[in-house]
Each structure stands twice: as structure tokens, then as C-alpha cells.
CSV table of C-alpha atoms in Angstrom, one decimal:
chain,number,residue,atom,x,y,z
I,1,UNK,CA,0.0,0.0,0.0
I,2,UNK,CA,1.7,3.2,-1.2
I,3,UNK,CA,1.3,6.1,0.9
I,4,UNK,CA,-0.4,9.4,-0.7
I,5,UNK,CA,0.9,13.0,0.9
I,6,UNK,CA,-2.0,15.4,2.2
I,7,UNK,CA,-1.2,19.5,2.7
I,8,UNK,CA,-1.5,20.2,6.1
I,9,UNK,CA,-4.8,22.0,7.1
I,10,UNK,CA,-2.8,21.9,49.6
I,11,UNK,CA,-0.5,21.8,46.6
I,12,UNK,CA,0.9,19.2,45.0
I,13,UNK,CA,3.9,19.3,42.3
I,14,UNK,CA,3.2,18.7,38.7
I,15,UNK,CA,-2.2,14.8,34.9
I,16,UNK,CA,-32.6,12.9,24.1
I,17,UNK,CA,-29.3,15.2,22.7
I,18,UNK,CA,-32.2,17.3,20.4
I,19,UNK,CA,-34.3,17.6,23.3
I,20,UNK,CA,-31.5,19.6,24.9
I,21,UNK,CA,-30.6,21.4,22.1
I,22,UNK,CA,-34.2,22.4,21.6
I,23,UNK,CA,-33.9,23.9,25.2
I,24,UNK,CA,-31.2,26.0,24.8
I,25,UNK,CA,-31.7,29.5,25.6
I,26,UNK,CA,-31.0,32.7,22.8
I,27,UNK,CA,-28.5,34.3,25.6
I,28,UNK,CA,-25.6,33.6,27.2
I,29,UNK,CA,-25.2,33.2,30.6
I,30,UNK,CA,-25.0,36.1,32.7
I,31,UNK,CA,-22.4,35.2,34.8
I,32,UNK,CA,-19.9,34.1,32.5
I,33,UNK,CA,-16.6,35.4,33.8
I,34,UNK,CA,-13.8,33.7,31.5
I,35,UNK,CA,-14.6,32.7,27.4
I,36,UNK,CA,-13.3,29.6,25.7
I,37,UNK,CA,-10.7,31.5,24.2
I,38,UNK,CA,-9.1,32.8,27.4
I,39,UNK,CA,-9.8,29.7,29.6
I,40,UNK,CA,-6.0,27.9,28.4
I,41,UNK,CA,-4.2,30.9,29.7
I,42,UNK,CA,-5.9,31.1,33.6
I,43,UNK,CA,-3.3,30.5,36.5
I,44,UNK,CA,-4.8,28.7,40.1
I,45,UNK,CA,-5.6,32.1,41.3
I,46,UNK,CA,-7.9,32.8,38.9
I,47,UNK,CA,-9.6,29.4,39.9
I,48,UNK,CA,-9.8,29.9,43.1
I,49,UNK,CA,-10.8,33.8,43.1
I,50,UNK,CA,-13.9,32.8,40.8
I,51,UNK,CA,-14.7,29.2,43.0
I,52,UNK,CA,-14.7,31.3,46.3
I,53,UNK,CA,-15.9,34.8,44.9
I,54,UNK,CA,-19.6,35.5,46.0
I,55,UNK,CA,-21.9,37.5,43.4
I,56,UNK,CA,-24.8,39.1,44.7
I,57,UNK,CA,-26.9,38.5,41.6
I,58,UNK,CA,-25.4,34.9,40.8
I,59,UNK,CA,-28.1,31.8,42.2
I,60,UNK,CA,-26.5,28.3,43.1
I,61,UNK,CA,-29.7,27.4,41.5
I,62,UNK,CA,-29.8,28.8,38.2
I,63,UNK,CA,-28.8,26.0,36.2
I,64,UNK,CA,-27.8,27.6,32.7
I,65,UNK,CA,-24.3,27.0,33.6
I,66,UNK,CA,-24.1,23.1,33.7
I,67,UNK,CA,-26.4,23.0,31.0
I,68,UNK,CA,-23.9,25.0,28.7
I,69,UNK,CA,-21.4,22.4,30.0
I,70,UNK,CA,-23.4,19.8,28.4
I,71,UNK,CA,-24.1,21.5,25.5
I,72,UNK,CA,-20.6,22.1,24.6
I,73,UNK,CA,-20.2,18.4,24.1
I,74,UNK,CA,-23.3,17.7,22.4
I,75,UNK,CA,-22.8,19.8,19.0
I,76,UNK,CA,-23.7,18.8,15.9
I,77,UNK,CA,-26.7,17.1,15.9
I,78,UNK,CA,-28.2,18.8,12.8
I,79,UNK,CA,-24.8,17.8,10.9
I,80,UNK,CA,-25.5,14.3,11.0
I,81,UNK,CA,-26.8,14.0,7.3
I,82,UNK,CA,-23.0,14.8,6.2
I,83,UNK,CA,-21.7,11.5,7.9
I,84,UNK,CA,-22.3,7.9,6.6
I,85,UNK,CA,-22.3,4.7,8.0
I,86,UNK,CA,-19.1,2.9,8.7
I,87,UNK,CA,-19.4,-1.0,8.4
I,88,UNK,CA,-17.5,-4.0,9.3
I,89,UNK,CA,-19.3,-7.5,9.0
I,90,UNK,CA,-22.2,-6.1,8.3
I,91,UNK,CA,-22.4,-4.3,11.6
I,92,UNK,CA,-22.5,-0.5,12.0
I,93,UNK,CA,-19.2,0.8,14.2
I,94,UNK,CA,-18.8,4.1,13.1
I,95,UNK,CA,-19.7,6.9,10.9
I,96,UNK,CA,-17.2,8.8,8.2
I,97,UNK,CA,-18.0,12.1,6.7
I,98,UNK,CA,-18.5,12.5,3.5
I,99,UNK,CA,-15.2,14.9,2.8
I,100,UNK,CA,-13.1,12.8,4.7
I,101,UNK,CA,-14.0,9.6,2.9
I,102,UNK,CA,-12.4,11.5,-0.2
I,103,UNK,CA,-9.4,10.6,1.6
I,104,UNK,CA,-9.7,7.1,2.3
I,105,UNK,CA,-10.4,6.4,-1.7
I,106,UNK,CA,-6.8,5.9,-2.3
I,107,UNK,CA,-6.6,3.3,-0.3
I,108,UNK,CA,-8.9,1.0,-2.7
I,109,UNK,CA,-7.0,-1.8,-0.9
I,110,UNK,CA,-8.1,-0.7,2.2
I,111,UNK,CA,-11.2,0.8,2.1
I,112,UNK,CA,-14.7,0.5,-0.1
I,113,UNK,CA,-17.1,3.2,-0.6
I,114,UNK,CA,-20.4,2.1,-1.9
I,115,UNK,CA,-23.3,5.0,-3.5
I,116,UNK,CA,-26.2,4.2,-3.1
I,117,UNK,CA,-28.2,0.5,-2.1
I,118,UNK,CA,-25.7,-1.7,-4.3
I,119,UNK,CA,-23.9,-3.7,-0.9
I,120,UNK,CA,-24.8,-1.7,2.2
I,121,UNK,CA,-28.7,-1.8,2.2
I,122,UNK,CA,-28.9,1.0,3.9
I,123,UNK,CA,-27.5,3.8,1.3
I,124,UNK,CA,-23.9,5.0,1.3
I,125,UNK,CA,-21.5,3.5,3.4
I,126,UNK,CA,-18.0,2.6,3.9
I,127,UNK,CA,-17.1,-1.1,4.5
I,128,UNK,CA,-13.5,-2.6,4.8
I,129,UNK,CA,-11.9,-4.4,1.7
I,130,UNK,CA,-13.2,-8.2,1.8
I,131,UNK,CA,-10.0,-9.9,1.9
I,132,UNK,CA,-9.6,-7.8,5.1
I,133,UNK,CA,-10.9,-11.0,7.6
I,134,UNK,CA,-9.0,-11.2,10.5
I,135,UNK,CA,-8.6,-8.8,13.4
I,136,UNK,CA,-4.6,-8.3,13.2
I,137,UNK,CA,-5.0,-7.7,9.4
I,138,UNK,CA,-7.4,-5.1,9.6
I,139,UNK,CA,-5.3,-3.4,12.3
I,140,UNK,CA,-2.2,-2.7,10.5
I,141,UNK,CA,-4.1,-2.5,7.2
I,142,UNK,CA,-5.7,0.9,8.7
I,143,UNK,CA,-3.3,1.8,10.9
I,144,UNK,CA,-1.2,2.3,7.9
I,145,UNK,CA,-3.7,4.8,6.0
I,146,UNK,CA,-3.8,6.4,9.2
I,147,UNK,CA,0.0,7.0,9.4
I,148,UNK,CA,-0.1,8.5,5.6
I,149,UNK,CA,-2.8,10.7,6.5
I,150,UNK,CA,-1.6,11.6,9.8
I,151,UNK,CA,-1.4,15.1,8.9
I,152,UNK,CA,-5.4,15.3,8.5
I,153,UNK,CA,-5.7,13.6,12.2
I,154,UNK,CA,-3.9,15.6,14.9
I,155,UNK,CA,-2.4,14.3,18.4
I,156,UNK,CA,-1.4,10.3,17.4
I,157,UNK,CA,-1.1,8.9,20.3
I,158,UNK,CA,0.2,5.1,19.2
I,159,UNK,CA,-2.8,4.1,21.7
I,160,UNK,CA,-5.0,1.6,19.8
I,161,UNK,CA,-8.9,1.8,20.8
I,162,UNK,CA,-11.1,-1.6,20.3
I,163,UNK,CA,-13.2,-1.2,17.5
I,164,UNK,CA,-16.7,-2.8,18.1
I,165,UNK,CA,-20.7,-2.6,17.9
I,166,UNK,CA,-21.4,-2.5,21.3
I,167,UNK,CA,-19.7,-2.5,24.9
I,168,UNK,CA,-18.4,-6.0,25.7
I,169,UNK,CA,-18.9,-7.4,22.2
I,170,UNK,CA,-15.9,-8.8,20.2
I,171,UNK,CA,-13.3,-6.9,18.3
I,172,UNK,CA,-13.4,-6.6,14.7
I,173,UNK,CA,-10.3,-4.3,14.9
I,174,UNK,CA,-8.1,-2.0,16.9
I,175,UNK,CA,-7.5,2.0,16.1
I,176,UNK,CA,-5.0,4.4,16.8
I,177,UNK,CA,-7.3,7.0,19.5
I,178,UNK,CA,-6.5,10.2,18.2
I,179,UNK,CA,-8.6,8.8,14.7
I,180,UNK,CA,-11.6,7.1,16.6
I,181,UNK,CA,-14.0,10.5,16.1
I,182,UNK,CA,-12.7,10.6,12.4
I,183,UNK,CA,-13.9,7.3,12.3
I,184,UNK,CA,-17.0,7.7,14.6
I,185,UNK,CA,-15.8,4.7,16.6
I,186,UNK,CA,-17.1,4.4,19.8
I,187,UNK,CA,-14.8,5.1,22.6
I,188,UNK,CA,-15.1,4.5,26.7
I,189,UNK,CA,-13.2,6.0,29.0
I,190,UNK,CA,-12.8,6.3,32.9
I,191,UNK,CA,-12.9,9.3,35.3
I,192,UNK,CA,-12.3,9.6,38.7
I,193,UNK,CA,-13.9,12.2,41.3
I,194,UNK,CA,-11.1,11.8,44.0
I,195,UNK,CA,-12.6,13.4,47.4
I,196,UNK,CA,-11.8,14.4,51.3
I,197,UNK,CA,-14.0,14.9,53.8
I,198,UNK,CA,-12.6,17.6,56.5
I,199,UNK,CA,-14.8,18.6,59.3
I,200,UNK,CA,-18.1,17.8,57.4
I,201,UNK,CA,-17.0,19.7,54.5
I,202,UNK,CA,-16.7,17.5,51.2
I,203,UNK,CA,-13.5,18.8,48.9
I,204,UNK,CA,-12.3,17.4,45.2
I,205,UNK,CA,-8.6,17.3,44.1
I,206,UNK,CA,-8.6,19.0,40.7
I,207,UNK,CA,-5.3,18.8,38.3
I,208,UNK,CA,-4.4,20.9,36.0
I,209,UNK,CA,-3.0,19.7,32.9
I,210,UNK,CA,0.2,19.8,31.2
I,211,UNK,CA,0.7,23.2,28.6
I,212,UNK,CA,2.5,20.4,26.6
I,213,UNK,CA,-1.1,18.2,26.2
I,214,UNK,CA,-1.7,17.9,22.9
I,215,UNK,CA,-5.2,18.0,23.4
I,216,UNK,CA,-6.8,20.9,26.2
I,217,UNK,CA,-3.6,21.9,27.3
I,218,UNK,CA,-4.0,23.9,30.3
I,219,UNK,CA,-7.4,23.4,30.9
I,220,UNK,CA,-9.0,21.9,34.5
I,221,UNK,CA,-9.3,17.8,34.5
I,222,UNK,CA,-10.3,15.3,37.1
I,223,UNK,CA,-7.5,14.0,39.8
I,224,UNK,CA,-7.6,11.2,37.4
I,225,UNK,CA,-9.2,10.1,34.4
I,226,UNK,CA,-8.0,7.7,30.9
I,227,UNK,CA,-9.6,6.3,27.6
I,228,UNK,CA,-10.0,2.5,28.1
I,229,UNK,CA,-7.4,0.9,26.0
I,230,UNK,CA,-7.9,-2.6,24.2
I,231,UNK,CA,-7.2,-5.4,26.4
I,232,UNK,CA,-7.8,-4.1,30.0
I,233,UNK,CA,-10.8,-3.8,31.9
I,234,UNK,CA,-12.2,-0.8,33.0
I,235,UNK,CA,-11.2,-1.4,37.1
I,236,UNK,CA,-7.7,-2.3,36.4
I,237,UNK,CA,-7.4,0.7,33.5
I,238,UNK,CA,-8.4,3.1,36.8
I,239,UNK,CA,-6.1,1.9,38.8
I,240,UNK,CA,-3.2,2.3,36.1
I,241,UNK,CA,-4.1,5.9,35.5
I,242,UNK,CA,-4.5,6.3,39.4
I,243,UNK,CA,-0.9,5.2,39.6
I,244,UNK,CA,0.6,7.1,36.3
I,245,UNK,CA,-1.4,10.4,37.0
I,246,UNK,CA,-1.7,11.3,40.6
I,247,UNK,CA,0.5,8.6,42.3
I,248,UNK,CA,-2.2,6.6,43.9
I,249,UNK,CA,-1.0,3.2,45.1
I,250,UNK,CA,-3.4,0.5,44.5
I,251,UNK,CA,-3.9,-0.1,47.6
I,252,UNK,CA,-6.1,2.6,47.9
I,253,UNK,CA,-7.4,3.4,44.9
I,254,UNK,CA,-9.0,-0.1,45.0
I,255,UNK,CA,-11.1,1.2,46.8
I,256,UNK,CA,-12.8,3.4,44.3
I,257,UNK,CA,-16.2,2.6,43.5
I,258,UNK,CA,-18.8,1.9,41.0
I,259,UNK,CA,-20.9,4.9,40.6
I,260,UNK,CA,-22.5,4.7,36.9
I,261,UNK,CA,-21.7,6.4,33.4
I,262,UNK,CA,-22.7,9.6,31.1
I,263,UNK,CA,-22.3,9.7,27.6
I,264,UNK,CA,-22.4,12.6,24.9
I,265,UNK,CA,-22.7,12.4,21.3
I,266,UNK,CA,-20.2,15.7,19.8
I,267,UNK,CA,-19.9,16.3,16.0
I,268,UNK,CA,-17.4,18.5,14.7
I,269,UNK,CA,-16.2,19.0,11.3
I,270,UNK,CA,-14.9,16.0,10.3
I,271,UNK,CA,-15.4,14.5,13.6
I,272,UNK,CA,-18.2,12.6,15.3
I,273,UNK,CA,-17.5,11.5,18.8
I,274,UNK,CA,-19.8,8.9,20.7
I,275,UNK,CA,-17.9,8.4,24.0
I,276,UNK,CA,-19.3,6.7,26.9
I,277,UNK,CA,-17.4,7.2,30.4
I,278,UNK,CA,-17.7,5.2,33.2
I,279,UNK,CA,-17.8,7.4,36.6
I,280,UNK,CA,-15.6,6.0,40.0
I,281,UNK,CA,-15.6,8.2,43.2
I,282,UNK,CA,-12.8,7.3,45.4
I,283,UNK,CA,-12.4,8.7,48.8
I,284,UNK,CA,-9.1,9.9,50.0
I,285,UNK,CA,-7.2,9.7,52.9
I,286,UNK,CA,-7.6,13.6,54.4
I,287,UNK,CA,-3.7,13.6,54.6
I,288,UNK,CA,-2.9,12.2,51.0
I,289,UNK,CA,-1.0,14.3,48.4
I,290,UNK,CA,-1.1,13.5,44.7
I,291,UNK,CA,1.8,13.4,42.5
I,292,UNK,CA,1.9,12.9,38.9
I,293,UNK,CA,4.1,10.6,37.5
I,294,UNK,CA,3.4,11.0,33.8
I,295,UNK,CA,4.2,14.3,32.5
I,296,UNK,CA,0.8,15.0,32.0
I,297,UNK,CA,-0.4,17.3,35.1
I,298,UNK,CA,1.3,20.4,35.8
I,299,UNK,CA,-0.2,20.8,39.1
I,300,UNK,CA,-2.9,19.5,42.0
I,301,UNK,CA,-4.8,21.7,44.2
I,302,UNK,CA,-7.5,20.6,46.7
I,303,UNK,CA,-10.8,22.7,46.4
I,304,UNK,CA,-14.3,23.0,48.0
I,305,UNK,CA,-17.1,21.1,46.2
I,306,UNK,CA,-19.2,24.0,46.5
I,307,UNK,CA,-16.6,25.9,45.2
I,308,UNK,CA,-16.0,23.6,42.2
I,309,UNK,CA,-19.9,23.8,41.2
I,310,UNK,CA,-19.5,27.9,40.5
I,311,UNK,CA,-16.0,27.4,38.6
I,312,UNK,CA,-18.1,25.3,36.4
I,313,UNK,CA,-21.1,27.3,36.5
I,314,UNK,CA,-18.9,30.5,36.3
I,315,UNK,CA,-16.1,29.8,33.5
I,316,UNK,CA,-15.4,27.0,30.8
I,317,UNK,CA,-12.1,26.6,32.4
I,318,UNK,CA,-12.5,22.6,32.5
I,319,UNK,CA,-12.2,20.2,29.7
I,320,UNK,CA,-15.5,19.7,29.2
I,321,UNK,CA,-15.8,16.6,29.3
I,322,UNK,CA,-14.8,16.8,33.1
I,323,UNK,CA,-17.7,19.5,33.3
I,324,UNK,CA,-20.2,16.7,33.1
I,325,UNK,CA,-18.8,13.9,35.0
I,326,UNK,CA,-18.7,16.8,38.1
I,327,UNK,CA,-22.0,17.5,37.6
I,328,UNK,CA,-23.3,14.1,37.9
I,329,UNK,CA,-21.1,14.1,41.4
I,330,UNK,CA,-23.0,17.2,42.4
I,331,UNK,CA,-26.5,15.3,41.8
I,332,UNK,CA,-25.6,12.3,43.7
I,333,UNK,CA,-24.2,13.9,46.6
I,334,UNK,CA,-26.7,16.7,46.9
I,335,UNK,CA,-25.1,19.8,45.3
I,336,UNK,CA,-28.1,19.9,43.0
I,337,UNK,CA,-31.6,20.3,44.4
I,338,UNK,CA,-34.6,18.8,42.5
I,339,UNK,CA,-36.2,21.9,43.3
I,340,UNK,CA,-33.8,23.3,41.2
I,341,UNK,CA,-35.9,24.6,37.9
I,342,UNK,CA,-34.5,21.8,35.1
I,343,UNK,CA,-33.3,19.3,37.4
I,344,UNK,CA,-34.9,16.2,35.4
I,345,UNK,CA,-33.7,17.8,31.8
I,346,UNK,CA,-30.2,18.0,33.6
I,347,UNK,CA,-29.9,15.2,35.0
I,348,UNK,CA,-31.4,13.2,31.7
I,349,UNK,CA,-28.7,15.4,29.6
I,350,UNK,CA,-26.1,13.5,31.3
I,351,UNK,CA,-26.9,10.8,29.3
I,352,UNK,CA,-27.9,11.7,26.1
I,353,UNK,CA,-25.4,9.8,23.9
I,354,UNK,CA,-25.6,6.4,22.8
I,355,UNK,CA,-25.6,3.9,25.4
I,356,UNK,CA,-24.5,0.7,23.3
């Protein structure tokens, strides 16, 4: 297969979606105190000044804040006619869009397009070449288009995602991460909401990450968090990241529990995430300190839960993905009243990607 060239286009030390849509207000939110565009460049006193400032017109329970959270990682919707089907053994595992596909014709080898009804049943649709069968083959087969094209697909990671129907079901192939949206593979990932409890107050570690991130550099994440890998489980992929990010021996982050999942559905140009993560809230020792031990957090600080809910309400200083999984942690331990006006729509936006 010949390669074809594309143009470029406490501190611790340094890891129903159109329902929604529908709901979204004309106006942004009053309280807005930091945009997208400035939120790379904020330093821990900015955090903390906004988390611990009062306003005297700003209501714990105005909700516009979280929902703008979710919204930021439920885009797209009404783009969804540009995408088609991605196939493999008749099965539907992603979706490519149409001006990306233009790339993958080269690799006739590789990759077959098919207009229309003739093969796919279902209208256009990419399927992989037939002599394609096994697993291993189909793996290096496409991890070889993606290294010619690599300019189109930013941040390669060499990580290889599982490529499947559903959660659980078998493999029909593994892809490098950073081309799983351009591919509209399904990805899962784990997050963490490490916690202390100090004098009846309830506090979260936050880290933030590493200016040299190829993705969100700068940005607020959890004290932990990872995409699940092929060939690990979701418990012992936690407990790796536990140890790599924020220096959590296993002996206590075995401890971390079971707490459910959200999921978003985000389409972006060429790209059309469908990422399901599954949710763990681990409570810490009140004397532990995290340390990263990847590269991949510049910095720790401990925070106030209350305090975290206006950061989030208040600026888009997290990744967003973060945004929601906190938000979750604030319904299930009370941060979030259903007297609240949109506490159901909230709550149900949590989860309004696909669950397969």
C-alpha cells in the first residue's frame, strides 16, 4: 500500500441530545466570567478567586451553567446528514464524513465506498476491503492509511482503541485513538472524582494539565481520568491511571467505586465523537498528596465542592468533558436540588449519547 501526501490543514507538584438542544436559551449566561478563548491561559488564582468569589446577583440554582457544560459536548446534531455509515461484518461501528471519505479512496486496498443501495442496504457507506478477515489484518491495514494521512488527524497517540458494535462485544479491529471521532468509533473511557471529607465539608482534588497536552492543554481535569485501552478492563485501566497520573498506590485506589456512566454524542467538522465514560468516586485519605508521574499534570490543588460547582457554573475553564462527570457528582451527593428549575432535563442530559 503506497502512501499518498496530504497538505497540512494543599498543593501538589506537577495529569434525548435534540431535546437539549431544543432547550437552549437565545442568551448567554450572565455570569460568565472567562470565554473559551481565554480559559488555556488562567493561573490557580484565577480558579480559586472565581470558585470562592460571592456574586450578589449569581443563584447556586440557576442551572444555565451546567447546561452550557453539556451542550458544549453535544454539538452537531443537525450535521449528522454529512456523515455515513461505517461497516464492518455487516455491523454499523462508526460513521465517516462525506469529505473525509475522499481521503480514504486511495486506499482502494483498504477501504470500499459504496453510493447508493448496491452492498450496504442502507444507502452510502464505507465497508473494509473483503480480503480484510482477520482482526490483526485489519489493524495494521488501517493503521497504515492512518500514518499516511496523519497530517489530517492531529495528536497520534500510538494508543490503539477496540473497535466494536457495542460494549463488551468482540473486536473486529483496533484504532490508533487520536482517529476514533474521524472514524465515529465508539470510545469509553474512565474518570475519577477523587474526594476528602474535613470537618463535614466535602473537597475534590482538581489537576491541572500539562501546557504540553496535545489535546486541552491547560485546561482543568479530574485528579484522574483515561480512555479505556484494548485489552484491559475498565477497574484495572483506573487503577493504572490512578498510579501514572496522581501517584495513587493500588492499595487505595482499590477502593474506588462503582458509581454509573454519562455519555455525549459531539460532531465537529470531520469529527463525530460517541464516548461513553464510566464514573468512579474514590475517597481519599484527608492527609494524601497527589503526585503525577506521567508528564501530563502540571499541578494538583484541593478545592471545596461548593466551590467547584461555580467554577463550572462560572467559566469553561474545564475540559468539558470533566464538566459533566462533576455534575453528575453534584446530583448524587446533593449539590443539586430537584427543586432546582431543570433538574430532570439536567440530570437526563447527562446521558444523552448512545448507550450501546
Amino acid at each position: 500500500m503506497a502512501c499518498y501526501r496530504f497538505p497540512a490543514t494543599i498543593v501538589a507538584p506537577r495529569a434525548s441530545r435534540h431535546r437539549i438542544r431544543a432547550q437552549k436559551p437565545s442568551i448567554s449566561h450572565p455570569k460568565r466570567l472567562f470565554s473559551a478563548a481565554s480559559s488555556a491561559r488562567f493561573g490557580w488564582d484565577d480558579v480559586l478567586r472565581v470558585g470562592e468569589g460571592n456574586q450578589e446577583d449569581d443563584d447556586p440554582s440557576d442551572l444555565r451553567g451546567y447546561f452550557e457544560k453539556v451542550w458544549a459536548c453535544n454539538r452537531g446534531s443537525e450535521k449528522q446528514s454529512e456523515f455515513v455509515p461505517f461497516l464492518v461484518e455487516d455491523q454499523i461501528v462508526g460513521y465517516i464524513h462525506k469529505g473525509f471519505i475522499e481521503h480514504l479512496r486511495k486506499f482502494q486496498d483498504v477501504f470500499t465506498v459504496v453510493s447508493g443501495k448496491n452492498g450496504c442496504g442502507i444507502g452510502d457507506c464505507v465497508s473494509l476491503h473483503s480480503s480484510l478477515k482477520k482482526p490483526d489484518d485489519r489493524t495494521r491495514a488501517v493503521g497504515h492509511v492512518i500514518k499516511c494521512i496523519g497530517k489530517l488527524i492531529p495528536g497520534i497517540r500510538n494508543e490503539l482503541y477496540p473497535v466494536t458494535s457495542s460494549f463488551g462485544m468482540p473486536i473486529f479491529f483496533s484504532l490508533e485513538r487520536a482517529a476514533a471521532p474521524y472514524f465515529g468509533i465508539k470510545a469509553y473511557g474512565v474518570h475519577m472524582n477523587g474526594y476528602v471529607e474535613r470537618d463535614g465539608q466535602q473537597f475534590l482534588w482538581l489537576g491541572k494539565r500539562s501546557n504540553m497536552k496535545p489535546t486541552f492543554p491547560g485546561m482543568l481535569d479530574h485528579l484522574v481520568a483515561g480512555g479505556l485501552p484494548h485489552g484491559i478492563t475498565c477497574k484495572e485501566n483506573l487503577m493504572k491511571e490512578c498510579e501514572e497520573e496522581a501517584g495513587i498506590p493500588r492499595s487505595i485506589s482499590n477502593n474506588a467505586i462503582s458509581v454509573g456512566a454519562i455519555s455525549y454524542i459531539d460532531i465537529d467538522k470531520y469529527k463525530y465523537k460517541r464516548d461513553v465514560l464510566f464514573c468512579y468516586d474514590l475517597k481519599l485519605p484527608a492527609g494524601f498528596i497527589p503526585k503525577n508521574e506521567d508528564g501530563e499534570v502540571d499541578s494538583f490543588r484541593l478545592v471545596p465542592v461548593g466551590h467547584v460547582a461555580n467554577i463550572i457554573r462560572r467559566t469553561e475553564f474545564f475540559k468539558p468533558n470533566c464538566s459533566i462527570v462533576i455534575i453528575d457528582f453534584l446530583f448524587r451527593h446533593g449539590y443539586i436540588s430537584p427543586d432546582d428549575h431543570g433538574y430532570l432535563e439536567l440530570l437526563q442530559s447527562l446521558r444523552s449519547g448512545d448507550w450501546s
